[in-house]
């Protein structure tokens, strides 16, 4: 079946360092990927997306990389700040037109 | 910024009660979704809709039902709540464009506890 997974359930980084959150997906036919940030008590918040015809996309302090060869997606956050503390989910838009979410990585920022 | 609202935010209620969780969006999005999420875990799709009078079951079996009588409103109903229904319920919506997929925008959820 379709599934998306993340490599690490938790990640701790020092404030000011760059964070890299990884995600592996299983369906090579998936054509659209999204990263979400979820803070405690809130719904997932859209961060950035990428379509399968691209391998990199940049936003404000965030970059998403897509490697279709190994079915790997990553989110890079530059100069991590305390406000970046949250659970991060990758999601894959499968050929069935449904969004499949990974298990999430909890990012903790150390002062 | 997406405008999607869920009420109530929190609900604690006894077994056997009928519950309706409300979800409204003001963006005119055709597509709407309901997800179930246990704390810190991944989201599981339980219902979705492509537009008015369209409802489909998601990947996770659920005893809930939904309706879509108006574009902006997508309520979820549990006819008889049970403790196994305790979870967080998230509503989302997205545009349907001919150019391809668009991101889903989420409400802040309803945290449901069944005693």
PDB file of C-alpha atoms in Angstrom:
ATOM      1  CA  UNK A   1       0.000   0.000   0.000  1.00  0.00           C
ATOM      2  CA  UNK A   2       0.914   3.631   0.056  1.00  0.00           C
ATOM      3  CA  UNK A   3       2.926   4.831   2.996  1.00  0.00           C
ATOM      4  CA  UNK A   4       5.198   7.650   3.917  1.00  0.00           C
ATOM      5  CA  UNK A   5       7.713   7.374   6.692  1.00  0.00           C
ATOM      6  CA  UNK A   6      10.180   9.571   8.471  1.00  0.00           C
ATOM      7  CA  UNK A   7      13.581   8.429   9.549  1.00  0.00           C
ATOM      8  CA  UNK A   8      13.608   9.911  13.038  1.00  0.00           C
ATOM      9  CA  UNK A   9      10.743  10.468  15.461  1.00  0.00           C
ATOM     10  CA  UNK A  10      12.675  13.200  17.300  1.00  0.00           C
ATOM     11  CA  UNK A  11      15.391  15.685  16.404  1.00  0.00           C
ATOM     12  CA  UNK A  12      17.175  18.123  18.697  1.00  0.00           C
ATOM     13  CA  UNK A  13      19.206  21.019  17.334  1.00  0.00           C
ATOM     14  CA  UNK A  14      20.935  24.049  18.759  1.00  0.00           C
ATOM     15  CA  UNK A  15      19.315  27.404  18.192  1.00  0.00           C
ATOM     16  CA  UNK A  16      20.862  29.002  15.160  1.00  0.00           C
ATOM     17  CA  UNK A  17      21.932  25.732  13.559  1.00  0.00           C
ATOM     18  CA  UNK A  18      20.359  24.308  10.426  1.00  0.00           C
ATOM     19  CA  UNK A  19      17.844  21.481  10.770  1.00  0.00           C
ATOM     20  CA  UNK A  20      17.319  18.682   8.302  1.00  0.00           C
ATOM     21  CA  UNK A  21      14.224  16.515   8.581  1.00  0.00           C
ATOM     22  CA  UNK A  22      14.006  13.467   6.357  1.00  0.00           C
ATOM     23  CA  UNK A  23      11.163  11.487   4.907  1.00  0.00           C
ATOM     24  CA  UNK A  24      10.986   8.365   2.744  1.00  0.00           C
ATOM     25  CA  UNK A  25       7.983   7.645   0.578  1.00  0.00           C
ATOM     26  CA  UNK A  26       6.998   4.383  -1.025  1.00  0.00           C
ATOM     27  CA  UNK A  27       4.910   5.174  -4.088  1.00  0.00           C
ATOM     28  CA  UNK A  28       7.043   6.113  -7.077  1.00  0.00           C
ATOM     29  CA  UNK A  29       3.909   7.325  -8.881  1.00  0.00           C
ATOM     30  CA  UNK A  30       3.257  10.071  -6.315  1.00  0.00           C
ATOM     31  CA  UNK A  31       3.515  13.467  -7.972  1.00  0.00           C
ATOM     32  CA  UNK A  32       3.114  16.036  -5.236  1.00  0.00           C
ATOM     33  CA  UNK A  33       4.609  16.385  -1.767  1.00  0.00           C
ATOM     34  CA  UNK A  34       3.960  18.725   1.115  1.00  0.00           C
ATOM     35  CA  UNK A  35       5.634  19.542   4.408  1.00  0.00           C
ATOM     36  CA  UNK A  36       3.469  20.552   7.350  1.00  0.00           C
ATOM     37  CA  UNK A  37       4.319  21.961  10.766  1.00  0.00           C
ATOM     38  CA  UNK A  38       2.077  21.144  13.689  1.00  0.00           C
ATOM     39  CA  UNK A  39       2.364  23.011  16.965  1.00  0.00           C
ATOM     40  CA  UNK A  40       0.798  21.736  20.138  1.00  0.00           C
ATOM     41  CA  UNK A  41      -2.966  22.166  20.165  1.00  0.00           C
ATOM     42  CA  UNK A  42      -3.128  23.301  16.554  1.00  0.00           C
ATOM     43  CA  UNK A  43      -3.804  21.835  13.170  1.00  0.00           C
ATOM     44  CA  UNK A  44      -1.037  21.190  10.635  1.00  0.00           C
ATOM     45  CA  UNK A  45       0.210  24.339   8.981  1.00  0.00           C
ATOM     46  CA  UNK A  46       1.404  24.294   5.380  1.00  0.00           C
ATOM     47  CA  UNK A  47       5.129  25.066   5.035  1.00  0.00           C
ATOM     48  CA  UNK A  48       6.162  24.249   1.491  1.00  0.00           C
ATOM     49  CA  UNK A  49       5.278  21.909  -1.346  1.00  0.00           C
ATOM     50  CA  UNK A  50       7.047  20.433  -4.341  1.00  0.00           C
ATOM     51  CA  UNK A  51       5.882  18.688  -7.482  1.00  0.00           C
ATOM     52  CA  UNK A  52       7.584  15.673  -8.918  1.00  0.00           C
ATOM     53  CA  UNK A  53       8.951  17.600 -11.906  1.00  0.00           C
ATOM     54  CA  UNK A  54      11.243  19.521  -9.535  1.00  0.00           C
ATOM     55  CA  UNK A  55      14.044  18.417  -7.236  1.00  0.00           C
ATOM     56  CA  UNK A  56      14.410  21.524  -5.099  1.00  0.00           C
ATOM     57  CA  UNK A  57      12.232  24.364  -3.956  1.00  0.00           C
ATOM     58  CA  UNK A  58      13.057  27.206  -1.602  1.00  0.00           C
ATOM     59  CA  UNK A  59      10.912  29.291   0.655  1.00  0.00           C
ATOM     60  CA  UNK A  60      11.658  31.667   3.454  1.00  0.00           C
ATOM     61  CA  UNK A  61      14.318  29.883   5.571  1.00  0.00           C
ATOM     62  CA  UNK A  62      13.094  26.510   4.296  1.00  0.00           C
ATOM     63  CA  UNK A  63      14.168  24.303   1.421  1.00  0.00           C
ATOM     64  CA  UNK A  64      12.591  21.077   0.270  1.00  0.00           C
ATOM     65  CA  UNK A  65      14.636  18.534  -1.656  1.00  0.00           C
ATOM     66  CA  UNK A  66      13.120  15.678  -3.615  1.00  0.00           C
ATOM     67  CA  UNK A  67      15.137  12.685  -4.740  1.00  0.00           C
ATOM     68  CA  UNK A  68      12.867  10.528  -6.855  1.00  0.00           C
ATOM     69  CA  UNK A  69      15.556   7.941  -7.496  1.00  0.00           C
ATOM     70  CA  UNK A  70      15.580   6.845  -3.875  1.00  0.00           C
ATOM     71  CA  UNK A  71      12.110   8.183  -3.032  1.00  0.00           C
ATOM     72  CA  UNK A  72      13.394  10.583  -0.422  1.00  0.00           C
ATOM     73  CA  UNK A  73      12.162  13.985   0.666  1.00  0.00           C
ATOM     74  CA  UNK A  74      13.860  16.367   3.059  1.00  0.00           C
ATOM     75  CA  UNK A  75      13.063  19.655   4.723  1.00  0.00           C
ATOM     76  CA  UNK A  76      15.905  21.988   5.596  1.00  0.00           C
ATOM     77  CA  UNK A  77      15.312  24.820   8.033  1.00  0.00           C
ATOM     78  CA  UNK A  78      18.027  27.476   8.129  1.00  0.00           C
ATOM     79  CA  UNK A  79      19.062  29.189  11.359  1.00  0.00           C
ATOM     80  CA  UNK A  80      16.592  27.293  13.499  1.00  0.00           C
ATOM     81  CA  UNK A  81      14.663  29.414  15.982  1.00  0.00           C
ATOM     82  CA  UNK A  82      12.680  28.520  19.128  1.00  0.00           C
ATOM     83  CA  UNK A  83       9.475  29.109  17.189  1.00  0.00           C
ATOM     84  CA  UNK A  84      10.402  26.240  14.887  1.00  0.00           C
ATOM     85  CA  UNK A  85       9.745  23.740  17.685  1.00  0.00           C
ATOM     86  CA  UNK A  86       6.913  21.534  16.479  1.00  0.00           C
ATOM     87  CA  UNK A  87       6.121  18.198  14.902  1.00  0.00           C
ATOM     88  CA  UNK A  88       6.871  18.129  11.184  1.00  0.00           C
ATOM     89  CA  UNK A  89       4.962  15.871   8.796  1.00  0.00           C
ATOM     90  CA  UNK A  90       5.657  15.072   5.200  1.00  0.00           C
ATOM     91  CA  UNK A  91       2.702  14.122   3.032  1.00  0.00           C
ATOM     92  CA  UNK A  92       2.550  12.436  -0.312  1.00  0.00           C
ATOM     93  CA  UNK A  93      -0.220  12.862  -2.859  1.00  0.00           C
ATOM     94  CA  UNK A  94      -0.778   9.374  -4.129  1.00  0.00           C
ATOM     95  CA  UNK A  95      -2.261   8.378  -7.498  1.00  0.00           C
ATOM     96  CA  UNK A  96      -5.513   7.760  -5.630  1.00  0.00           C
ATOM     97  CA  UNK A  97      -5.637  11.533  -5.123  1.00  0.00           C
ATOM     98  CA  UNK A  98      -5.428  11.198  -1.355  1.00  0.00           C
ATOM     99  CA  UNK A  99      -2.811  12.726   0.884  1.00  0.00           C
ATOM    100  CA  UNK A 100      -0.816  10.130   2.833  1.00  0.00           C
ATOM    101  CA  UNK A 101       0.958  11.435   5.922  1.00  0.00           C
ATOM    102  CA  UNK A 102       4.153  10.218   7.502  1.00  0.00           C
ATOM    103  CA  UNK A 103       4.580   9.629  11.201  1.00  0.00           C
ATOM    104  CA  UNK A 104       6.088  12.982  12.079  1.00  0.00           C
ATOM    105  CA  UNK A 105       9.361  14.249  13.514  1.00  0.00           C
ATOM    106  CA  UNK A 106       9.325  16.273  16.702  1.00  0.00           C
ATOM    107  CA  UNK A 107      11.872  19.082  16.405  1.00  0.00           C
ATOM    108  CA  UNK A 108      13.242  20.434  19.681  1.00  0.00           C
ATOM    109  CA  UNK A 109      15.407  23.553  19.806  1.00  0.00           C
ATOM    110  CA  UNK A 110      18.084  23.750  22.472  1.00  0.00           C
ATOM    111  CA  UNK A 111      19.031  27.250  23.642  1.00  0.00           C
TER     112      UNK A 111
ATOM    113  CA  UNK B   1      -3.810  32.361   5.193  1.00  0.00           C
ATOM    114  CA  UNK B   2      -6.522  29.725   5.131  1.00  0.00           C
ATOM    115  CA  UNK B   3      -9.796  30.347   6.950  1.00  0.00           C
ATOM    116  CA  UNK B   4     -11.172  27.085   8.226  1.00  0.00           C
ATOM    117  CA  UNK B   5     -12.962  26.775  11.520  1.00  0.00           C
ATOM    118  CA  UNK B   6     -13.824  23.860  13.712  1.00  0.00           C
ATOM    119  CA  UNK B   7     -16.157  23.760  16.679  1.00  0.00           C
ATOM    120  CA  UNK B   8     -16.108  22.772  19.411  1.00  0.00           C
ATOM    121  CA  UNK B   9     -12.357  22.828  20.154  1.00  0.00           C
ATOM    122  CA  UNK B  10     -12.801  20.426  23.040  1.00  0.00           C
ATOM    123  CA  UNK B  11     -15.647  18.078  23.900  1.00  0.00           C
ATOM    124  CA  UNK B  12     -15.965  15.670  26.806  1.00  0.00           C
ATOM    125  CA  UNK B  13     -19.143  13.645  26.653  1.00  0.00           C
ATOM    126  CA  UNK B  14     -20.643  10.389  27.839  1.00  0.00           C
ATOM    127  CA  UNK B  15     -20.966   7.120  25.964  1.00  0.00           C
ATOM    128  CA  UNK B  16     -24.001   6.756  23.725  1.00  0.00           C
ATOM    129  CA  UNK B  17     -24.473  10.439  22.954  1.00  0.00           C
ATOM    130  CA  UNK B  18     -24.913  11.752  19.444  1.00  0.00           C
ATOM    131  CA  UNK B  19     -22.165  14.191  18.472  1.00  0.00           C
ATOM    132  CA  UNK B  20     -21.748  16.560  15.557  1.00  0.00           C
ATOM    133  CA  UNK B  21     -18.392  18.191  14.906  1.00  0.00           C
ATOM    134  CA  UNK B  22     -18.645  21.343  12.825  1.00  0.00           C
ATOM    135  CA  UNK B  23     -16.273  22.475  10.096  1.00  0.00           C
ATOM    136  CA  UNK B  24     -16.631  25.568   7.968  1.00  0.00           C
ATOM    137  CA  UNK B  25     -14.365  27.230   5.441  1.00  0.00           C
ATOM    138  CA  UNK B  26     -14.732  30.633   3.853  1.00  0.00           C
ATOM    139  CA  UNK B  27     -12.454  30.154   0.863  1.00  0.00           C
ATOM    140  CA  UNK B  28     -14.956  28.510  -1.480  1.00  0.00           C
ATOM    141  CA  UNK B  29     -12.851  25.353  -1.661  1.00  0.00           C
ATOM    142  CA  UNK B  30     -14.520  22.432  -3.370  1.00  0.00           C
ATOM    143  CA  UNK B  31     -12.567  19.702  -1.608  1.00  0.00           C
ATOM    144  CA  UNK B  32     -12.965  19.035   2.109  1.00  0.00           C
ATOM    145  CA  UNK B  33     -11.589  16.313   4.362  1.00  0.00           C
ATOM    146  CA  UNK B  34     -11.816  14.829   7.840  1.00  0.00           C
ATOM    147  CA  UNK B  35      -8.809  13.241   9.507  1.00  0.00           C
ATOM    148  CA  UNK B  36      -8.371  11.439  12.792  1.00  0.00           C
ATOM    149  CA  UNK B  37      -5.136  11.945  14.700  1.00  0.00           C
ATOM    150  CA  UNK B  38      -3.932  10.517  17.976  1.00  0.00           C
ATOM    151  CA  UNK B  39      -1.481  12.787  19.854  1.00  0.00           C
ATOM    152  CA  UNK B  40       1.807  13.182  17.992  1.00  0.00           C
ATOM    153  CA  UNK B  41       0.875  10.541  15.467  1.00  0.00           C
ATOM    154  CA  UNK B  42       0.181  10.644  11.749  1.00  0.00           C
ATOM    155  CA  UNK B  43      -3.138  11.755  10.308  1.00  0.00           C
ATOM    156  CA  UNK B  44      -5.588   9.196   8.945  1.00  0.00           C
ATOM    157  CA  UNK B  45      -8.226  10.160   6.386  1.00  0.00           C
ATOM    158  CA  UNK B  46     -11.736   9.130   7.426  1.00  0.00           C
ATOM    159  CA  UNK B  47     -13.973  11.101   5.021  1.00  0.00           C
ATOM    160  CA  UNK B  48     -13.654  13.460   2.086  1.00  0.00           C
ATOM    161  CA  UNK B  49     -15.794  15.385  -0.340  1.00  0.00           C
ATOM    162  CA  UNK B  50     -15.208  16.769  -3.817  1.00  0.00           C
ATOM    163  CA  UNK B  51     -18.102  19.191  -3.610  1.00  0.00           C
ATOM    164  CA  UNK B  52     -21.757  19.618  -2.705  1.00  0.00           C
ATOM    165  CA  UNK B  53     -23.589  16.284  -2.369  1.00  0.00           C
ATOM    166  CA  UNK B  54     -20.322  14.374  -2.720  1.00  0.00           C
ATOM    167  CA  UNK B  55     -19.016  12.299   0.207  1.00  0.00           C
ATOM    168  CA  UNK B  56     -16.548   9.418   0.235  1.00  0.00           C
ATOM    169  CA  UNK B  57     -15.056   7.200   2.925  1.00  0.00           C
ATOM    170  CA  UNK B  58     -11.364   7.507   3.571  1.00  0.00           C
ATOM    171  CA  UNK B  59      -8.718   4.930   4.287  1.00  0.00           C
ATOM    172  CA  UNK B  60      -9.411   4.528   8.000  1.00  0.00           C
ATOM    173  CA  UNK B  61     -12.655   2.826   8.869  1.00  0.00           C
ATOM    174  CA  UNK B  62     -14.850   5.104  10.920  1.00  0.00           C
ATOM    175  CA  UNK B  63     -18.313   4.827  12.428  1.00  0.00           C
ATOM    176  CA  UNK B  64     -18.908   8.493  11.713  1.00  0.00           C
ATOM    177  CA  UNK B  65     -20.877   9.982   8.842  1.00  0.00           C
ATOM    178  CA  UNK B  66     -20.560  13.269   6.978  1.00  0.00           C
ATOM    179  CA  UNK B  67     -22.727  15.478   4.817  1.00  0.00           C
ATOM    180  CA  UNK B  68     -22.000  18.246   2.308  1.00  0.00           C
ATOM    181  CA  UNK B  69     -25.115  20.270   1.659  1.00  0.00           C
ATOM    182  CA  UNK B  70     -23.257  23.554   1.281  1.00  0.00           C
ATOM    183  CA  UNK B  71     -19.805  24.218  -0.140  1.00  0.00           C
ATOM    184  CA  UNK B  72     -18.550  25.860   3.020  1.00  0.00           C
ATOM    185  CA  UNK B  73     -19.848  23.348   5.556  1.00  0.00           C
ATOM    186  CA  UNK B  74     -18.756  19.745   6.173  1.00  0.00           C
ATOM    187  CA  UNK B  75     -20.055  18.414   9.504  1.00  0.00           C
ATOM    188  CA  UNK B  76     -19.084  15.031  10.939  1.00  0.00           C
ATOM    189  CA  UNK B  77     -21.566  13.056  13.049  1.00  0.00           C
ATOM    190  CA  UNK B  78     -21.192  10.193  15.475  1.00  0.00           C
ATOM    191  CA  UNK B  79     -24.615   8.672  16.161  1.00  0.00           C
ATOM    192  CA  UNK B  80     -23.559   6.925  19.366  1.00  0.00           C
ATOM    193  CA  UNK B  81     -20.211   7.873  20.840  1.00  0.00           C
ATOM    194  CA  UNK B  82     -17.936   5.243  22.368  1.00  0.00           C
ATOM    195  CA  UNK B  83     -14.631   5.511  24.275  1.00  0.00           C
ATOM    196  CA  UNK B  84     -12.834   4.170  21.173  1.00  0.00           C
ATOM    197  CA  UNK B  85     -13.852   7.396  19.400  1.00  0.00           C
ATOM    198  CA  UNK B  86     -11.635   9.429  21.720  1.00  0.00           C
ATOM    199  CA  UNK B  87      -9.169  11.237  19.473  1.00  0.00           C
ATOM    200  CA  UNK B  88      -8.475  14.502  17.718  1.00  0.00           C
ATOM    201  CA  UNK B  89     -10.498  15.228  14.578  1.00  0.00           C
ATOM    202  CA  UNK B  90      -9.046  17.591  11.982  1.00  0.00           C
ATOM    203  CA  UNK B  91     -10.892  19.163   9.097  1.00  0.00           C
ATOM    204  CA  UNK B  92      -9.158  20.416   5.958  1.00  0.00           C
ATOM    205  CA  UNK B  93     -10.016  21.945   2.625  1.00  0.00           C
ATOM    206  CA  UNK B  94      -8.278  22.534  -0.688  1.00  0.00           C
ATOM    207  CA  UNK B  95      -8.896  24.081  -4.052  1.00  0.00           C
ATOM    208  CA  UNK B  96      -9.540  21.993  -7.072  1.00  0.00           C
ATOM    209  CA  UNK B  97      -7.596  23.462  -9.954  1.00  0.00           C
ATOM    210  CA  UNK B  98      -7.066  22.003 -13.360  1.00  0.00           C
ATOM    211  CA  UNK B  99      -3.338  22.668 -13.045  1.00  0.00           C
ATOM    212  CA  UNK B 100      -2.749  20.008 -10.419  1.00  0.00           C
ATOM    213  CA  UNK B 101      -2.890  19.368  -6.720  1.00  0.00           C
ATOM    214  CA  UNK B 102      -3.081  22.117  -4.174  1.00  0.00           C
ATOM    215  CA  UNK B 103      -2.157  21.970  -0.486  1.00  0.00           C
ATOM    216  CA  UNK B 104      -4.765  21.168   2.087  1.00  0.00           C
ATOM    217  CA  UNK B 105      -5.401  23.786   4.735  1.00  0.00           C
ATOM    218  CA  UNK B 106      -6.338  22.610   8.201  1.00  0.00           C
ATOM    219  CA  UNK B 107      -8.457  23.808  11.063  1.00  0.00           C
ATOM    220  CA  UNK B 108      -7.195  23.547  14.637  1.00  0.00           C
ATOM    221  CA  UNK B 109      -9.163  20.402  15.342  1.00  0.00           C
ATOM    222  CA  UNK B 110     -11.667  19.106  17.852  1.00  0.00           C
ATOM    223  CA  UNK B 111     -10.260  17.105  20.716  1.00  0.00           C
ATOM    224  CA  UNK B 112     -12.931  14.581  21.610  1.00  0.00           C
ATOM    225  CA  UNK B 113     -13.033  12.546  24.815  1.00  0.00           C
ATOM    226  CA  UNK B 114     -15.725   9.950  25.368  1.00  0.00           C
ATOM    227  CA  UNK B 115     -16.197   8.826  28.946  1.00  0.00           C
TER     228      UNK B 115
END
